[in-house]
Amino acid sequence: MTAAAAKTTSHQAKKSSNLFAILAVPICIAIGYIFYIFVLGNPANFQGGNPDNHPVESGIGKWFGTVHKGGAIVPILISTLLICVTFVIERFLYLAKAKGKFSGSELVRKVQYHLANKNVDAALAECDKQKGSVGNVLKAGLKKYKEMISNTELDTDQKILTIKNEIEETTALELPMMEKNLVFLSTIASVATLLGLFGTVLGMIKAFSAMSSSGAPDSSALALGISEALINTALGIGTSAIAIIMYNYFTTNIDSITYAIDESGFTLTQSFAANHK
């Protein structure tokens, strides 16, 4: 894969990823509200079949009815959770593909071996087998490496610089695609907590309103307000925790792939310098 071919592939992948993001967010929001209204708000989840009453006392309907009582922020939090899970799955699949069939470090070792034996074609074949981001970068570099072997117009330093530039250009196309859509997870990590706190505040306002009512406090309204506060807190913190954990997991994997790419570039330039002085 040359840098030009990589650029075309990267552009296509970017368009596909943008379309996915454009469609995924509104679909998740719609599903979140539908789930809140028709599943959590199902009359069967409440005593007397009336959503204004307390949830039923047992079964899954009790849990669904309880979450529904969390109030207007709950469908927003459910939508946020769905968006989080959607992009976690999307990034997991993409990075699994970017890692390739075997590790980048293993590929670099195999390429080193073949270059030491001056067998560039075998090294290229290993890149085709790996089928990951490291393989794409190495393949572009190896093609330029092979081209420079027969080049008689440039000196060794210029050839090494040409190989290095090819690797850097291909790397610059690969890395942004690995980091793409992580912004959704980093945003959700903070926004979900704030939404949960906002729902908590609304619930506590209801609870204190019940306590401040004239005469005896309305225990039912007090319990409902506290329940709303705790449900929003749990949803917000849970969603934020998932986003933070998965964001850190993905960035760690990207760092690992980036290190292998850097190692591959160093390997090619050092090998060329050693074998073609």
Short mmCIF file of C-alpha atoms in Angstrom, two decimals:
data_model
loop_
_atom_site.label_atom_id
_atom_site.label_comp_id
_atom_site.label_asym_id
_atom_site.label_seq_id
_atom_site.Cartn_x
_atom_site.Cartn_y
_atom_site.Cartn_z
CA MET A 1 0.00 0.00 0.00
CA THR A 2 1.59 3.29 -1.12
CA ALA A 3 0.91 6.55 0.68
CA ALA A 4 -1.45 7.56 -2.15
CA ALA A 5 -3.40 4.30 -1.84
CA ALA A 6 -3.45 4.65 1.93
CA LYS A 7 -4.77 8.18 1.54
CA THR A 8 -7.65 6.95 -0.65
CA THR A 9 -8.46 4.13 1.78
CA SER A 10 -8.26 6.51 4.74
CA HIS A 11 -10.61 8.97 3.04
CA GLN A 12 -13.16 6.22 2.40
CA ALA A 13 -12.90 4.98 5.99
CA LYS A 14 -13.29 8.53 7.28
CA LYS A 15 -16.47 9.07 5.25
CA SER A 16 -17.87 5.78 6.52
CA SER A 17 -16.99 6.67 10.11
CA ASN A 18 -18.56 10.13 9.80
CA LEU A 19 -21.76 8.62 8.41
CA PHE A 20 -21.84 6.12 11.28
CA ALA A 21 -21.50 8.90 13.86
CA ILE A 22 -24.16 11.04 12.18
CA LEU A 23 -26.65 8.15 12.19
CA ALA A 24 -25.71 6.50 15.49
CA VAL A 25 -26.37 9.47 17.79
CA PRO A 26 -29.97 10.29 16.76
CA ILE A 27 -30.86 6.59 16.54
CA CYS A 28 -29.58 5.99 20.09
CA ILE A 29 -31.54 9.01 21.33
CA ALA A 30 -34.71 7.73 19.66
CA ILE A 31 -34.22 4.23 21.09
CA GLY A 32 -33.58 5.71 24.55
CA TYR A 33 -36.85 7.60 24.56
CA ILE A 34 -38.81 4.68 23.09
CA PHE A 35 -37.39 2.37 25.77
CA TYR A 36 -38.26 4.87 28.51
CA ILE A 37 -41.83 5.45 27.32
CA PHE A 38 -42.91 2.00 26.14
CA VAL A 39 -40.76 -0.42 28.14
CA LEU A 40 -39.99 1.30 31.43
CA GLY A 41 -43.31 3.18 31.31
CA ASN A 42 -45.39 0.09 30.51
CA PRO A 43 -48.54 0.25 32.70
CA ALA A 44 -47.90 -3.38 33.68
CA ASN A 45 -44.88 -2.16 35.67
CA PHE A 46 -47.08 -0.14 38.04
CA GLN A 47 -49.72 -0.92 40.61
CA GLY A 48 -53.23 -0.74 39.17
CA GLY A 49 -51.77 -0.37 35.67
CA ASN A 50 -51.29 3.36 36.25
CA PRO A 51 -47.82 4.90 35.72
CA ASP A 52 -48.69 7.54 38.34
CA ASN A 53 -48.79 4.82 41.00
CA HIS A 54 -45.89 3.03 42.67
CA PRO A 55 -44.07 0.23 40.79
CA VAL A 56 -45.29 -3.33 41.27
CA GLU A 57 -43.80 -5.10 44.28
CA SER A 58 -41.92 -7.91 42.55
CA GLY A 59 -40.40 -9.11 39.29
CA ILE A 60 -38.60 -7.22 36.56
CA GLY A 61 -41.53 -4.80 36.37
CA LYS A 62 -40.53 -3.51 39.80
CA TRP A 63 -37.09 -2.52 38.49
CA PHE A 64 -38.42 -1.07 35.25
CA GLY A 65 -41.06 0.94 37.09
CA THR A 66 -38.51 2.18 39.63
CA VAL A 67 -36.15 3.43 36.91
CA HIS A 68 -39.06 5.10 35.10
CA LYS A 69 -39.79 7.01 38.29
CA GLY A 70 -36.36 8.63 37.92
CA GLY A 71 -37.97 11.42 35.94
CA ALA A 72 -37.29 13.38 32.75
CA ILE A 73 -33.49 13.02 32.90
CA VAL A 74 -33.66 9.21 32.76
CA PRO A 75 -34.33 8.93 28.98
CA ILE A 76 -31.43 11.32 28.35
CA LEU A 77 -29.16 9.17 30.50
CA ILE A 78 -30.37 6.00 28.79
CA SER A 79 -29.63 7.59 25.39
CA THR A 80 -26.18 8.60 26.62
CA LEU A 81 -25.53 5.04 27.80
CA LEU A 82 -26.61 3.66 24.42
CA ILE A 83 -24.34 6.11 22.58
CA CYS A 84 -21.48 5.09 24.86
CA VAL A 85 -22.03 1.36 24.27
CA THR A 86 -22.42 1.91 20.51
CA PHE A 87 -19.09 3.69 20.15
CA VAL A 88 -17.37 1.24 22.48
CA ILE A 89 -18.41 -1.59 20.14
CA GLU A 90 -17.46 0.45 17.04
CA ARG A 91 -13.99 1.30 18.37
CA PHE A 92 -13.45 -2.24 19.65
CA LEU A 93 -14.13 -3.69 16.18
CA TYR A 94 -12.00 -1.07 14.42
CA LEU A 95 -9.00 -1.47 16.74
CA ALA A 96 -9.26 -5.24 16.56
CA LYS A 97 -8.86 -4.84 12.80
CA ALA A 98 -6.06 -2.28 13.23
CA LYS A 99 -4.11 -4.72 15.42
CA GLY A 100 -4.10 -7.22 12.55
CA LYS A 101 -3.85 -10.99 12.55
CA PHE A 102 -0.82 -10.93 14.85
CA SER A 103 1.01 -8.29 16.87
CA GLY A 104 2.92 -5.43 15.31
CA SER A 105 6.02 -6.32 17.33
CA GLU A 106 5.99 -9.83 15.89
CA LEU A 107 5.66 -8.41 12.38
CA VAL A 108 8.63 -6.11 12.94
CA ARG A 109 10.76 -9.07 14.05
CA LYS A 110 9.79 -11.06 10.96
CA VAL A 111 10.53 -8.11 8.68
CA GLN A 112 13.90 -7.60 10.36
CA TYR A 113 14.75 -11.23 9.68
CA HIS A 114 13.83 -11.04 5.98
CA LEU A 115 15.61 -7.72 5.47
CA ALA A 116 18.73 -9.13 7.10
CA ASN A 117 18.58 -11.83 4.40
CA LYS A 118 17.88 -9.12 1.77
CA ASN A 119 14.50 -10.65 0.91
CA VAL A 120 12.18 -7.66 0.58
CA ASP A 121 9.43 -9.65 -1.15
CA ALA A 122 9.18 -12.03 1.80
CA ALA A 123 8.93 -9.03 4.14
CA LEU A 124 6.12 -7.60 1.98
CA ALA A 125 4.32 -10.95 2.17
CA GLU A 126 4.45 -10.80 5.97
CA CYS A 127 2.78 -7.37 5.85
CA ASP A 128 -0.02 -8.79 3.71
CA LYS A 129 -0.52 -11.57 6.27
CA GLN A 130 -0.68 -9.14 9.22
CA LYS A 131 -3.41 -6.94 7.65
CA GLY A 132 -3.22 -4.29 10.38
CA SER A 133 -2.11 -0.68 10.70
CA VAL A 134 1.51 -1.68 11.37
CA GLY A 135 1.38 -3.89 8.29
CA ASN A 136 -0.01 -1.04 6.18
CA VAL A 137 2.74 1.36 7.27
CA LEU A 138 5.49 -1.24 6.85
CA LYS A 139 4.18 -2.23 3.44
CA ALA A 140 4.31 1.37 2.22
CA GLY A 141 7.82 1.74 3.61
CA LEU A 142 8.99 -1.57 2.13
CA LYS A 143 7.73 -0.65 -1.34
CA LYS A 144 9.69 2.58 -1.15
CA TYR A 145 12.63 0.58 0.30
CA LYS A 146 12.53 -1.73 -2.72
CA GLU A 147 12.30 1.24 -5.07
CA MET A 148 15.31 2.92 -3.46
CA ILE A 149 17.50 -0.19 -3.86
CA SER A 150 17.51 0.28 -7.64
CA ASN A 151 17.61 4.07 -7.52
CA THR A 152 20.91 5.47 -8.81
CA GLU A 153 20.09 9.17 -8.66
CA LEU A 154 20.01 9.62 -4.87
CA ASP A 155 22.73 9.04 -2.31
CA THR A 156 22.18 6.78 0.72
CA ASP A 157 21.10 9.58 3.07
CA GLN A 158 18.56 10.86 0.57
CA LYS A 159 17.20 7.35 0.06
CA ILE A 160 16.80 6.85 3.81
CA LEU A 161 15.04 10.21 4.08
CA THR A 162 12.68 9.21 1.23
CA ILE A 163 11.80 5.95 3.00
CA LYS A 164 11.31 7.81 6.28
CA ASN A 165 9.01 10.38 4.64
CA GLU A 166 6.91 7.62 3.08
CA ILE A 167 6.51 5.93 6.49
CA GLU A 168 5.61 9.21 8.20
CA GLU A 169 3.03 10.09 5.54
CA THR A 170 1.34 6.69 5.80
CA THR A 171 1.46 6.84 9.62
CA ALA A 172 -0.20 10.27 9.54
CA LEU A 173 -3.11 8.68 7.67
CA GLU A 174 -3.44 5.65 9.96
CA LEU A 175 -3.32 7.24 13.42
CA PRO A 176 -6.27 9.67 13.13
CA MET A 177 -8.57 6.81 12.13
CA MET A 178 -7.61 4.87 15.25
CA GLU A 179 -8.39 7.86 17.48
CA LYS A 180 -11.58 8.80 15.65
CA ASN A 181 -14.84 8.75 17.69
CA LEU A 182 -12.95 8.51 20.99
CA VAL A 183 -14.14 12.09 21.53
CA PHE A 184 -17.62 10.68 22.13
CA LEU A 185 -16.33 8.53 24.99
CA SER A 186 -14.25 11.32 26.54
CA THR A 187 -17.25 13.69 26.35
CA ILE A 188 -19.67 11.14 27.80
CA ALA A 189 -17.23 10.43 30.65
CA SER A 190 -17.81 13.93 32.01
CA VAL A 191 -21.27 14.79 30.65
CA ALA A 192 -22.94 11.63 32.02
CA THR A 193 -21.84 12.50 35.56
CA LEU A 194 -23.16 16.05 35.19
CA LEU A 195 -26.49 14.79 33.83
CA GLY A 196 -26.72 12.37 36.73
CA LEU A 197 -26.03 15.18 39.20
CA PHE A 198 -28.61 17.37 37.49
CA GLY A 199 -31.21 14.61 37.85
CA THR A 200 -30.13 14.15 41.47
CA VAL A 201 -30.65 17.84 42.19
CA LEU A 202 -34.13 17.73 40.63
CA GLY A 203 -35.00 14.70 42.74
CA MET A 204 -33.75 16.34 45.93
CA ILE A 205 -35.76 19.47 45.14
CA LYS A 206 -38.88 17.31 45.03
CA ALA A 207 -37.89 15.59 48.26
CA PHE A 208 -37.33 18.83 50.15
CA SER A 209 -40.53 20.27 48.68
CA ALA A 210 -42.40 17.35 50.24
CA MET A 211 -40.67 17.95 53.57
CA SER A 212 -41.53 21.66 53.55
CA SER A 213 -45.21 21.16 52.77
CA SER A 214 -47.66 22.43 55.33
CA GLY A 215 -48.68 19.96 57.99
CA ALA A 216 -47.23 16.46 57.97
CA PRO A 217 -44.65 15.82 55.26
CA ASP A 218 -45.88 13.81 52.30
CA SER A 219 -43.91 10.59 52.82
CA SER A 220 -44.87 9.27 49.38
CA ALA A 221 -43.62 12.41 47.61
CA LEU A 222 -40.51 12.42 49.81
CA ALA A 223 -39.69 8.80 48.87
CA LEU A 224 -40.34 9.53 45.19
CA GLY A 225 -37.97 12.51 45.21
CA ILE A 226 -35.19 10.56 46.91
CA SER A 227 -35.74 7.62 44.53
CA GLU A 228 -35.49 9.93 41.51
CA ALA A 229 -32.27 11.42 42.86
CA LEU A 230 -30.62 8.02 43.44
CA ILE A 231 -31.70 6.55 40.10
CA ASN A 232 -30.19 9.49 38.19
CA THR A 233 -27.02 9.29 40.26
CA ALA A 234 -26.63 5.57 39.55
CA LEU A 235 -27.24 5.92 35.80
CA GLY A 236 -24.92 8.91 35.47
CA ILE A 237 -22.03 7.39 37.44
CA GLY A 238 -22.44 3.98 35.76
CA THR A 239 -22.37 5.46 32.26
CA SER A 240 -19.40 7.67 33.10
CA ALA A 241 -17.48 4.73 34.56
CA ILE A 242 -17.98 2.65 31.39
CA ALA A 243 -16.84 5.57 29.20
CA ILE A 244 -13.71 6.25 31.29
CA ILE A 245 -12.66 2.60 31.49
CA MET A 246 -13.13 1.96 27.79
CA TYR A 247 -11.51 5.26 26.77
CA ASN A 248 -8.39 4.33 28.75
CA TYR A 249 -8.46 0.81 27.32
CA PHE A 250 -8.61 2.10 23.74
CA THR A 251 -5.91 4.76 24.21
CA THR A 252 -3.61 2.11 25.71
CA ASN A 253 -4.16 -0.10 22.67
CA ILE A 254 -3.55 2.82 20.31
CA ASP A 255 -0.31 3.64 22.13
CA SER A 256 0.79 0.03 21.67
CA ILE A 257 0.08 0.13 17.93
CA THR A 258 1.78 3.53 17.63
CA TYR A 259 4.89 2.18 19.34
CA ALA A 260 5.00 -0.77 16.90
CA ILE A 261 4.64 1.65 13.96
CA ASP A 262 7.53 3.78 15.26
CA GLU A 263 9.60 0.64 15.75
CA SER A 264 8.84 -0.49 12.20
CA GLY A 265 9.99 2.84 10.75
CA PHE A 266 13.24 2.69 12.71
CA THR A 267 13.78 -0.90 11.56
CA LEU A 268 13.43 -0.04 7.87
CA THR A 269 15.74 2.96 7.91
CA GLN A 270 18.40 1.16 9.97
CA SER A 271 18.22 -1.89 7.76
CA PHE A 272 18.63 0.18 4.60
CA ALA A 273 21.55 2.06 6.11
CA ALA A 274 23.25 -1.20 7.07
CA ASN A 275 22.63 -3.13 3.83
CA HIS A 276 23.03 -0.39 1.23
CA LYS A 277 25.91 1.82 2.25
#
